[in-house]
Amino acid sequence: MSKLADSLPVGVLAGALRFAFGLPTPVRRLITGKPVVLDGQRLHPDAQLLLRLQQLSGQDWDTTSPAQNRAALAQSNALVCGPVVEGVGVRPVRVPRDGGEIAGRVYEPVGLAPDSALLVFYHGGGWVSGDLDSHDNLCRFLALEAGVRVLAVDYRLAPEHPFPAAVDDVMVAFEWAVEHAADLRIDPARIALGGDSAGGNLAAVTALRAARSGGPSPVFLLLLYPAVDASSKRRSRELFGNGFFLTDAKMDWFRDHYAPEEASWVDERLSVLLAEDLGVLPPTYIAVAGFDPLRDEGEAFADKLAAAGVPVVLRRHEGLFHGFANVLGLGGIYREAVSEAVGSLRTGLALANARQDLPETA
């Protein structure tokens, strides 16, 4: 029998999902069952309901090929991203690179003054899936709520383009943004980098490479449940590696498609947590989810940044699972979590601007 998620139009499924979230609390409890408590954390009722509905629909994201995985992620995002965020203009850009171009999109809140800050955003999807469309609404939301321009980067995906193709693309995109600040109508001294999951990995790696180069560097990092260590498995992968959207097996699948050579798993361009000079990174906000296999490595990264003297804010959303930033359409706890990240971005950029205005000391 075909999965329910494959037999109904996405619009119908999205409507049914919104209907379920509007049901009275007692009815929702009948659907979800008893509360899930693990590692001293309770799964938020909204997160538990979404996971239960995913299970009932047969949409388990358990795929066998990159093409199937990309299609499944696109369908999943269409269900939960919500109506298009209004008040944001969008235009395509093309970033030249050796042998081709990198597609991108610039998001600009209507009426935003020139010389604004810029957030260069790298989407998640395990380096295998995700694109400009999968994170379109999230980028719109970040631009509008933070009052910044956002450059989304459509870097090359594996396995067609394995490691380090994505690393090279995102670095080129950052350097292009600095060089084309006037065209982008942004202040080149106020560029932040951000990303979710694999995109968070690429943002941190790019910031480190930029700092090491001695050239322009980002002034802030916004990392949402980043993947920062492909070389080892921590306790959170054992605790939350099954039943909470992103699985331990899926993480191995992503890594093996992106970096098939085991020797590359300790490369700092993949496992940025292993780098010894993290103290050169800018102020950083890291959000992790309590029920996420990636939780512990994200927190280890925050600890190492703090030990290196980097101003860092670590936020664990105990009741949520991996991928919550794309669930804007269901509002509630999901939108609150992203809004908190936006607040940190605004603060980080304001502090960077204040430092820029300070008089030089002898």
Short mmCIF file of N, CA and C in Angstrom, two decimals, residues 36-39 41-44 47 51 61 124-126 195-201 223-229 232-252 254 286-300 314-326:
data_model
loop_
_atom_site.label_atom_id
_atom_site.label_comp_id
_atom_site.label_asym_id
_atom_site.label_seq_id
_atom_site.Cartn_x
_atom_site.Cartn_y
_atom_site.Cartn_z
N VAL A 36 6.72 12.06 26.08
CA VAL A 36 8.03 11.45 25.85
C VAL A 36 9.06 12.19 26.70
N VAL A 37 9.67 11.47 27.62
CA VAL A 37 10.70 12.04 28.49
C VAL A 37 11.97 11.22 28.30
N LEU A 38 13.06 11.90 27.97
CA LEU A 38 14.32 11.22 27.70
C LEU A 38 15.47 12.14 28.07
N ASP A 39 16.43 11.60 28.79
CA ASP A 39 17.60 12.36 29.21
C ASP A 39 17.20 13.59 30.03
N GLN A 41 14.62 15.40 29.70
CA GLN A 41 13.92 16.39 28.89
C GLN A 41 12.56 15.83 28.48
N ARG A 42 11.61 16.74 28.36
CA ARG A 42 10.29 16.33 27.87
C ARG A 42 10.09 16.90 26.47
N LEU A 43 9.75 16.03 25.55
CA LEU A 43 9.47 16.46 24.19
C LEU A 43 8.25 17.38 24.21
N HIS A 44 8.39 18.55 23.61
CA HIS A 44 7.30 19.51 23.60
C HIS A 44 6.07 18.89 22.93
N ALA A 47 5.96 19.30 19.23
CA ALA A 47 6.95 18.47 18.55
C ALA A 47 6.51 17.01 18.52
N LEU A 51 5.75 14.76 15.08
CA LEU A 51 6.41 13.48 14.84
C LEU A 51 5.39 12.35 14.71
N TRP A 61 11.02 9.79 5.86
CA TRP A 61 12.28 10.34 5.33
C TRP A 61 13.35 9.25 5.21
N GLY A 124 20.66 23.84 5.06
CA GLY A 124 20.95 22.48 5.51
C GLY A 124 20.40 21.46 4.53
N GLY A 125 20.57 20.19 4.90
CA GLY A 125 20.13 19.08 4.05
C GLY A 125 21.17 18.01 3.89
N GLY A 126 22.13 17.97 4.84
CA GLY A 126 23.11 16.90 4.84
C GLY A 126 24.12 16.95 3.71
N GLY A 195 23.66 29.38 9.05
CA GLY A 195 23.19 28.18 8.37
C GLY A 195 22.60 27.22 9.37
N ASP A 196 21.87 26.25 8.86
CA ASP A 196 21.28 25.22 9.69
C ASP A 196 21.86 23.86 9.32
N SER A 197 22.17 23.05 10.33
CA SER A 197 22.65 21.69 10.13
C SER A 197 23.93 21.67 9.28
N ALA A 198 23.88 21.05 8.09
CA ALA A 198 25.06 21.07 7.23
C ALA A 198 25.44 22.49 6.84
N GLY A 199 24.44 23.37 6.71
CA GLY A 199 24.72 24.76 6.41
C GLY A 199 25.42 25.46 7.56
N GLY A 200 25.11 25.06 8.79
CA GLY A 200 25.83 25.60 9.94
C GLY A 200 27.29 25.16 9.93
N ASN A 201 27.52 23.93 9.52
CA ASN A 201 28.89 23.45 9.33
C ASN A 201 29.63 24.32 8.34
N LEU A 223 24.39 29.87 14.05
CA LEU A 223 24.45 28.43 13.76
C LEU A 223 23.25 27.73 14.40
N LEU A 224 22.44 27.10 13.55
CA LEU A 224 21.27 26.36 14.01
C LEU A 224 21.57 24.87 13.90
N TYR A 225 21.59 24.21 15.04
CA TYR A 225 21.91 22.78 15.17
C TYR A 225 22.98 22.34 14.16
N PRO A 226 24.19 22.91 14.27
CA PRO A 226 25.23 22.64 13.25
C PRO A 226 25.84 21.25 13.41
N ALA A 227 26.25 20.68 12.28
CA ALA A 227 27.07 19.46 12.27
C ALA A 227 28.53 19.91 12.25
N VAL A 228 29.28 19.55 13.28
CA VAL A 228 30.64 20.09 13.39
C VAL A 228 31.71 19.02 13.61
N ASP A 229 31.31 17.75 13.70
CA ASP A 229 32.31 16.69 13.92
C ASP A 229 31.84 15.39 13.29
N SER A 232 33.39 11.35 15.08
CA SER A 232 33.00 10.55 16.24
C SER A 232 31.51 10.69 16.51
N LYS A 233 31.00 9.75 17.29
CA LYS A 233 29.58 9.76 17.67
C LYS A 233 29.48 10.00 19.17
N ARG A 234 28.68 10.99 19.54
CA ARG A 234 28.50 11.32 20.94
C ARG A 234 27.22 10.72 21.49
N ARG A 235 27.01 10.90 22.78
CA ARG A 235 25.90 10.25 23.47
C ARG A 235 24.55 10.63 22.87
N SER A 236 24.39 11.86 22.40
CA SER A 236 23.10 12.27 21.87
C SER A 236 22.72 11.46 20.63
N ARG A 237 23.70 10.94 19.91
CA ARG A 237 23.37 10.12 18.75
C ARG A 237 22.82 8.77 19.20
N GLU A 238 23.24 8.29 20.35
CA GLU A 238 22.69 7.05 20.89
C GLU A 238 21.28 7.29 21.45
N LEU A 239 21.10 8.41 22.12
CA LEU A 239 19.82 8.70 22.77
C LEU A 239 18.71 9.04 21.78
N PHE A 240 19.06 9.83 20.76
CA PHE A 240 18.03 10.38 19.87
C PHE A 240 18.22 9.96 18.42
N GLY A 241 18.94 8.86 18.21
CA GLY A 241 19.26 8.43 16.86
C GLY A 241 18.16 7.70 16.14
N ASN A 242 16.99 7.58 16.76
CA ASN A 242 15.87 6.91 16.10
C ASN A 242 14.56 7.48 16.63
N GLY A 243 13.68 7.88 15.73
CA GLY A 243 12.36 8.33 16.14
C GLY A 243 12.18 9.82 16.25
N PHE A 244 13.22 10.60 15.96
CA PHE A 244 13.13 12.05 16.12
C PHE A 244 13.56 12.77 14.83
N PHE A 245 13.03 12.31 13.72
CA PHE A 245 13.22 12.87 12.38
C PHE A 245 14.60 12.52 11.83
N LEU A 246 15.66 13.16 12.31
CA LEU A 246 17.01 12.83 11.85
C LEU A 246 17.51 11.63 12.63
N THR A 247 17.94 10.58 11.92
CA THR A 247 18.37 9.36 12.59
C THR A 247 19.88 9.20 12.49
N ASP A 248 20.39 8.34 13.33
CA ASP A 248 21.82 8.02 13.32
C ASP A 248 22.21 7.42 11.97
N ALA A 249 21.38 6.50 11.46
CA ALA A 249 21.66 5.88 10.17
C ALA A 249 21.66 6.91 9.05
N LYS A 250 20.75 7.87 9.11
CA LYS A 250 20.67 8.89 8.08
C LYS A 250 21.90 9.79 8.13
N MET A 251 22.40 10.07 9.32
CA MET A 251 23.60 10.89 9.44
C MET A 251 24.79 10.20 8.78
N ASP A 252 24.92 8.91 9.00
CA ASP A 252 25.99 8.15 8.32
C ASP A 252 25.81 8.18 6.81
N PHE A 254 24.34 10.51 4.98
CA PHE A 254 24.73 11.83 4.50
C PHE A 254 26.25 11.96 4.42
N ILE A 286 24.66 29.74 18.95
CA ILE A 286 24.43 28.34 18.58
C ILE A 286 23.13 27.88 19.22
N ALA A 287 22.21 27.43 18.40
CA ALA A 287 20.96 26.84 18.90
C ALA A 287 20.99 25.35 18.61
N VAL A 288 20.71 24.54 19.62
CA VAL A 288 20.60 23.11 19.44
C VAL A 288 19.23 22.66 19.92
N ALA A 289 18.82 21.48 19.48
CA ALA A 289 17.55 20.90 19.91
C ALA A 289 17.83 19.77 20.89
N GLY A 290 17.01 19.69 21.92
CA GLY A 290 17.23 18.68 22.95
C GLY A 290 17.15 17.26 22.43
N PHE A 291 16.23 17.00 21.47
CA PHE A 291 16.02 15.66 20.94
C PHE A 291 16.66 15.53 19.56
N ASP A 292 17.91 15.90 19.47
CA ASP A 292 18.63 15.91 18.19
C ASP A 292 19.92 15.11 18.33
N PRO A 293 20.18 14.16 17.42
CA PRO A 293 21.46 13.45 17.48
C PRO A 293 22.67 14.38 17.43
N LEU A 294 22.52 15.57 16.84
CA LEU A 294 23.62 16.52 16.73
C LEU A 294 23.80 17.38 17.98
N ARG A 295 22.93 17.23 18.96
CA ARG A 295 22.94 18.12 20.12
C ARG A 295 24.30 18.23 20.78
N ASP A 296 24.90 17.11 21.10
CA ASP A 296 26.12 17.12 21.92
C ASP A 296 27.31 17.71 21.19
N GLU A 297 27.41 17.49 19.88
CA GLU A 297 28.56 18.08 19.19
C GLU A 297 28.39 19.59 19.04
N GLY A 298 27.15 20.05 18.89
CA GLY A 298 26.92 21.49 18.87
C GLY A 298 27.30 22.14 20.19
N GLU A 299 26.96 21.47 21.28
CA GLU A 299 27.30 22.01 22.59
C GLU A 299 28.80 21.92 22.86
N ALA A 300 29.44 20.87 22.37
CA ALA A 300 30.89 20.77 22.50
C ALA A 300 31.58 21.89 21.74
N LEU A 314 24.94 29.82 23.81
CA LEU A 314 24.43 28.49 23.49
C LEU A 314 23.00 28.39 24.01
N ARG A 315 22.10 28.00 23.15
CA ARG A 315 20.69 27.84 23.54
C ARG A 315 20.24 26.43 23.19
N ARG A 316 19.87 25.68 24.22
CA ARG A 316 19.30 24.35 23.97
C ARG A 316 17.78 24.44 24.10
N HIS A 317 17.09 24.16 22.98
CA HIS A 317 15.63 24.08 23.00
C HIS A 317 15.26 22.65 23.36
N GLU A 318 15.09 22.40 24.63
CA GLU A 318 15.01 21.03 25.14
C GLU A 318 13.91 20.21 24.52
N GLY A 319 12.77 20.82 24.23
CA GLY A 319 11.63 20.04 23.76
C GLY A 319 11.53 19.86 22.27
N LEU A 320 12.52 20.33 21.51
CA LEU A 320 12.43 20.29 20.05
C LEU A 320 13.37 19.26 19.43
N PHE A 321 13.18 19.00 18.15
CA PHE A 321 14.00 18.04 17.43
C PHE A 321 14.68 18.74 16.26
N HIS A 322 15.56 18.04 15.58
CA HIS A 322 16.33 18.59 14.47
C HIS A 322 15.42 19.13 13.37
N GLY A 323 15.79 20.29 12.83
CA GLY A 323 15.06 20.86 11.71
C GLY A 323 13.96 21.83 12.09
N PHE A 324 13.91 22.25 13.36
CA PHE A 324 12.78 23.07 13.80
C PHE A 324 12.70 24.42 13.09
N ALA A 325 13.80 24.93 12.56
CA ALA A 325 13.79 26.25 11.93
C ALA A 325 12.93 26.29 10.67
N ASN A 326 12.69 25.14 10.06
CA ASN A 326 11.88 25.10 8.85
C ASN A 326 10.39 24.90 9.13
#
